[in-house]
XYZ file of C-alpha atoms in Angstrom:
395
model
C 176.340 84.073 128.513
C 175.087 83.321 132.088
C 178.592 84.507 133.409
C 178.310 88.011 131.044
C 174.538 88.363 131.179
C 173.978 89.532 134.680
C 177.227 91.640 135.044
C 176.631 93.012 131.635
C 173.033 93.966 132.831
C 173.485 95.071 135.727
C 176.579 97.726 134.369
C 174.384 99.031 131.855
C 171.514 99.565 134.409
C 173.568 101.667 136.488
C 174.855 103.855 133.666
C 172.329 103.984 130.967
C 169.003 102.856 132.747
C 167.306 99.633 132.563
C 165.665 99.581 129.005
C 169.290 99.082 127.860
C 169.125 95.210 128.760
C 166.930 95.111 126.268
C 168.317 96.901 123.505
C 171.267 95.475 123.485
C 169.712 92.168 122.705
C 168.936 93.860 118.956
C 172.202 93.682 117.373
C 172.921 90.048 118.363
C 169.604 89.297 117.279
C 170.137 90.139 113.867
C 173.583 88.871 113.883
C 172.154 85.364 114.775
C 169.152 85.601 112.241
C 172.001 86.157 109.568
C 174.058 83.234 110.940
C 171.232 80.650 111.169
C 170.391 81.894 107.851
C 174.026 81.359 106.434
C 175.135 78.156 108.154
C 172.404 76.426 109.933
C 170.895 73.758 107.096
C 168.211 70.929 107.873
C 169.535 67.364 108.202
C 168.162 65.171 105.386
C 165.866 63.134 107.499
C 163.888 66.575 108.172
C 163.711 67.430 104.367
C 160.135 66.384 104.423
C 158.199 69.233 103.221
C 155.410 71.086 105.174
C 151.799 70.175 103.853
C 150.363 73.307 105.846
C 151.076 75.548 108.931
C 149.665 75.112 111.749
C 147.953 78.502 111.963
C 145.386 77.498 114.731
C 147.910 75.952 116.981
C 150.031 79.095 116.379
C 146.801 81.468 117.629
C 145.999 79.284 120.746
C 149.586 79.099 122.138
C 150.258 82.640 121.424
C 147.126 83.435 123.410
C 147.860 80.691 126.347
C 151.108 82.052 126.789
C 150.918 85.721 126.769
C 147.665 86.224 128.750
C 149.653 83.477 131.534
C 152.606 85.549 131.454
C 150.165 88.600 132.292
C 148.263 86.889 134.781
C 151.365 85.749 136.740
C 153.225 89.253 136.515
C 150.182 91.072 137.877
C 148.550 88.802 139.794
C 150.035 89.398 143.313
C 149.653 93.438 142.750
C 146.038 92.865 141.743
C 145.707 90.729 144.770
C 144.676 87.539 142.504
C 141.565 86.000 142.405
C 140.140 88.715 144.187
C 140.605 90.924 140.468
C 137.673 90.273 138.418
C 140.212 90.336 135.159
C 142.769 88.165 137.057
C 139.744 85.751 137.076
C 138.692 85.858 133.654
C 142.450 86.178 132.209
C 143.004 82.356 133.936
C 139.604 81.180 132.185
C 140.989 82.172 128.910
C 144.511 80.724 129.528
C 142.770 77.451 130.249
C 140.099 77.340 127.718
C 143.223 78.253 125.608
C 145.424 75.098 126.902
C 142.426 72.745 126.450
C 141.881 74.055 123.335
C 145.324 74.187 121.989
C 145.591 70.360 122.900
C 142.376 69.402 121.380
C 143.298 70.867 118.081
C 147.099 69.886 118.112
C 145.706 66.247 118.482
C 143.356 66.713 115.452
C 146.327 68.502 113.207
C 148.038 66.860 110.290
C 151.330 69.381 111.003
C 150.839 70.469 115.022
C 153.308 72.977 116.140
C 153.293 70.985 119.332
C 153.025 67.032 119.256
C 151.568 66.332 122.539
C 151.782 62.653 121.539
C 155.377 62.656 122.410
C 154.395 62.747 125.828
C 153.746 59.222 125.846
C 157.841 58.922 126.020
C 158.208 58.133 129.368
C 161.615 59.763 129.281
C 160.461 62.707 127.294
C 157.818 63.495 130.016
C 159.723 62.959 133.195
C 162.228 65.161 131.839
C 159.497 67.649 131.045
C 158.073 67.501 134.104
C 161.677 68.044 135.906
C 162.461 70.582 133.236
C 159.676 72.818 134.880
C 160.889 72.235 138.393
C 164.221 73.440 137.124
C 163.001 76.064 135.562
C 160.908 77.292 138.782
C 164.430 76.969 140.553
C 166.849 78.340 138.211
C 164.514 81.373 137.145
C 163.306 82.071 140.758
C 166.818 81.943 142.586
C 168.054 84.241 139.440
C 165.226 86.899 140.461
C 165.396 86.543 144.242
C 169.001 86.988 144.417
C 169.537 90.361 143.158
C 166.449 91.532 144.920
C 167.936 90.536 148.235
C 171.412 91.638 147.359
C 170.110 95.220 146.101
C 167.194 95.748 148.491
C 168.638 94.113 151.827
C 172.427 94.480 151.405
C 172.389 97.689 149.302
C 174.428 96.623 146.155
C 174.499 98.334 143.062
C 172.945 96.529 140.130
C 176.289 96.119 138.718
C 177.309 94.128 141.982
C 174.397 92.467 141.963
C 175.267 90.697 138.406
C 178.572 89.897 140.264
C 177.182 88.117 142.804
C 175.970 85.554 140.235
C 179.115 85.192 138.651
C 180.292 82.219 140.862
C 177.636 80.061 139.838
C 177.864 80.570 135.908
C 181.598 79.994 136.223
C 181.104 76.712 138.281
C 178.314 75.940 135.868
C 180.756 76.614 132.855
C 183.460 74.408 134.535
C 181.252 71.788 135.283
C 179.064 71.233 132.277
C 181.909 69.258 130.318
C 182.723 67.176 133.274
C 179.134 65.978 133.465
C 178.992 65.076 129.930
C 182.015 62.965 130.243
C 180.522 61.431 133.292
C 177.230 60.389 131.301
C 179.298 57.922 129.270
C 180.273 56.190 132.312
C 177.783 56.559 135.191
C 173.944 55.934 135.162
C 172.359 59.069 134.531
C 169.548 58.390 137.039
C 172.905 58.914 139.924
C 173.990 62.121 137.643
C 170.529 63.683 137.721
C 170.359 62.634 141.832
C 173.670 64.112 142.688
C 172.849 67.320 140.595
C 169.330 67.530 142.569
C 170.617 66.747 145.959
C 173.686 69.691 145.438
C 170.830 72.071 144.600
C 168.735 71.117 147.540
C 171.981 71.481 149.436
C 172.690 75.015 148.089
C 168.717 75.852 148.938
C 169.353 75.317 152.575
C 172.545 77.740 152.277
C 170.457 80.457 151.019
C 167.904 79.837 153.649
C 170.320 80.469 156.169
C 171.070 84.030 154.479
C 170.679 86.724 156.783
C 171.146 90.730 156.488
C 174.669 90.585 157.875
C 175.538 88.103 154.843
C 177.747 89.150 152.715
C 180.123 87.743 149.505
C 181.760 85.484 151.833
C 178.146 83.550 152.873
C 176.996 83.768 148.942
C 179.735 82.795 146.740
C 180.031 79.215 148.587
C 176.070 78.500 148.260
C 176.167 79.780 144.430
C 179.170 77.789 143.641
C 177.583 74.592 145.009
C 174.539 75.357 142.849
C 176.441 75.870 139.716
C 178.247 72.450 140.321
C 174.643 70.672 141.014
C 173.134 72.457 137.527
C 174.918 70.588 134.750
C 174.557 67.007 136.047
C 170.677 67.895 136.457
C 170.212 69.626 133.385
C 172.442 68.288 130.746
C 171.714 65.004 131.801
C 168.392 65.074 132.234
C 168.252 67.087 128.602
C 170.298 63.745 127.271
C 168.194 61.207 128.837
C 164.985 63.034 127.665
C 165.569 62.999 123.906
C 167.353 60.037 123.923
C 164.521 57.688 122.731
C 162.984 60.399 120.656
C 163.255 59.446 116.746
C 165.155 61.508 114.625
C 162.334 62.854 112.403
C 160.487 63.730 116.173
C 163.479 65.674 117.621
C 162.998 69.496 116.883
C 159.285 68.885 118.244
C 160.222 66.775 121.133
C 163.364 69.583 122.294
C 160.610 72.053 121.751
C 158.324 70.781 124.174
C 161.072 70.012 126.416
C 162.308 73.572 126.145
C 159.013 75.080 126.823
C 158.503 73.114 130.053
C 161.576 74.689 131.058
C 160.489 78.259 129.944
C 156.666 77.608 131.441
C 158.596 76.864 134.803
C 160.743 80.105 134.570
C 157.358 82.160 134.162
C 155.653 80.421 137.189
C 158.769 81.178 139.201
C 158.447 85.027 138.869
C 154.957 84.752 140.094
C 155.613 82.396 143.059
C 158.874 84.413 144.482
C 156.574 87.113 144.429
C 153.557 85.773 145.911
C 155.453 84.159 148.864
C 157.520 87.301 149.656
C 154.642 89.256 149.653
C 152.614 87.000 152.051
C 155.260 85.591 154.092
C 156.484 89.094 154.740
C 153.321 90.150 155.928
C 152.965 86.987 158.458
C 156.401 87.491 159.774
C 155.954 91.064 160.221
C 153.037 90.628 162.008
C 154.916 88.471 164.661
C 157.844 90.311 164.785
C 155.631 93.363 165.879
C 154.256 91.522 168.582
C 157.464 92.063 170.282
C 157.842 95.809 169.466
C 156.346 97.180 172.504
C 156.813 98.857 175.806
C 156.066 95.780 177.797
C 159.514 94.269 176.063
C 162.508 94.961 177.652
C 164.786 94.387 174.661
C 162.440 96.640 172.967
C 162.738 99.266 175.516
C 166.315 99.159 175.745
C 166.531 99.641 172.141
C 164.271 102.652 172.321
C 165.852 104.400 175.716
C 169.424 103.916 173.627
C 168.275 105.047 170.068
C 166.434 107.843 171.802
C 169.403 108.839 173.451
C 171.867 109.055 170.704
C 169.092 110.957 168.865
C 168.845 113.540 171.359
C 172.662 113.456 171.500
C 172.348 115.011 167.729
C 169.935 117.743 168.307
C 166.575 116.594 168.555
C 164.483 117.206 170.984
C 162.856 114.371 173.461
C 159.505 113.956 171.348
C 161.303 113.957 168.095
C 164.025 111.500 169.194
C 161.229 109.146 170.712
C 159.315 109.090 167.538
C 162.238 108.765 165.282
C 163.277 105.373 167.446
C 159.804 104.086 166.892
C 160.317 104.654 162.990
C 163.679 102.899 163.171
C 162.569 100.142 164.961
C 159.606 100.059 162.104
C 162.131 99.791 159.658
C 164.177 97.298 161.225
C 161.324 94.997 161.706
C 160.152 95.448 157.901
C 163.517 94.547 157.108
C 163.608 91.675 158.895
C 160.475 90.297 157.924
C 161.473 90.436 154.085
C 164.621 88.712 154.572
C 162.742 85.762 156.735
C 160.447 85.867 153.791
C 163.663 85.226 151.280
C 164.513 82.574 153.280
C 161.068 80.925 152.988
C 161.552 81.249 149.312
C 164.608 79.260 149.457
C 162.805 76.334 151.556
C 160.132 76.351 148.781
C 162.769 75.606 145.976
C 164.346 72.968 148.044
C 161.015 71.460 148.614
C 159.866 71.380 145.192
C 163.644 69.557 143.866
C 162.758 67.207 146.771
C 159.298 66.116 145.473
C 161.265 65.813 141.618
C 163.233 62.729 143.306
C 160.739 60.373 142.726
C 160.167 60.978 139.171
C 163.896 59.503 138.831
C 162.435 55.936 139.179
C 160.393 56.314 136.017
C 163.549 56.943 134.170
C 165.439 53.712 132.206
C 168.684 52.551 133.819
C 171.793 53.369 131.573
C 174.471 56.011 130.236
C 175.733 57.198 127.243
C 177.987 55.224 124.824
C 181.268 53.627 126.021
C 183.382 50.446 126.000
C 180.717 49.015 127.997
C 176.784 49.745 127.526
C 174.456 49.425 129.798
C 171.739 46.666 129.008
C 169.085 49.352 129.584
C 170.247 51.514 126.939
C 171.124 48.872 124.153
C 167.980 49.537 121.954
C 168.112 52.186 119.023
C 165.021 53.903 118.573
C 163.394 52.854 115.123
C 162.795 55.478 112.421
C 159.607 57.416 112.605
C 158.240 55.669 109.529
C 158.368 52.178 111.107
C 156.984 52.398 114.417
C 157.751 49.556 117.017
C 155.019 46.757 116.965
C 155.583 46.844 120.847
C 154.219 50.309 120.489
C 154.761 52.794 123.073
C 156.760 50.246 125.296
C 160.107 50.783 123.506
C 159.927 54.607 124.480
C 159.625 55.616 120.808
C 156.951 57.486 119.239
C 155.069 56.072 116.357
C 155.202 58.623 113.170
C 151.619 59.897 112.161
C 150.164 57.968 109.095
């Protein structure tokens, strides 16, 4: 899916229009629902029955996530908190989240079990998952923008640009799984983060003259790092969660990554907008008759345009317009480089969180001392409380 999706989406956009990237999901969704109903069965430990449906939690979660999505998507175009409705939307999000936490902590059948965050591996994994979501979706949003608007690629070609990353991810996914059995999980996650930071550094050096030969190595490195971070982190985050709470824990972990993705779009759009203005102001200072380089460019451009039949005044005015367009392009390019630096910084700041993870790796002939214990059943909480890494069941 990560490999086919961008390519197929680009082809559909070029040939049928962008709405078809949504329409195509309908038949696959129907097939997925039918397959779930036919083949997916709850394991015995989850067949406990549901006393009630947490309608209050569902309502608060829906309101909070929906309004947050709208605020993040429209914030940049509305100049953020200069817009009254963005301010009120933010208030609604904050109130909804606070009310959701309060409600869920009182509910007998919560839709989100926030008490699970007392499990250190899960809470650390969710925090790193948030950063991973920002980095993954941020670059996924940025690269098509760069290739289409800066390099002139079609939507299909922009999708092809992401293909090397998806292929590398596909190849190294099982490798990361095998290595988890023998290597300390923290080292694998560390290696994955370092590779992603390295690839972000490569993205920060792209220019208007970059091409596929510059993009492919960077994206391959990113695709190599993602499995070691994502697969290993997912396994570690859920490794000490009792089976009875596994669905809640995996949902909470996935939610953190999705929220990171929503933040990524707003973060990238804001950085690009503000840094483009910043770089344009700096570059525009050099577009002056007193600058020798600009004077040479203007003279050469004017002469070339006059050779094509323009008058002297028309050619001079057109040369100024060409210079202005070049400044805008370069300013936007520099803002994309800034986004890459920010992404690298986010992953760098996530590194200290690895200290909080327990040492150990998956089952092998020689088990790590830090992972020898097995999580106790949810109905029999550890007498040591949360120190064991498990979460006691609600009585």
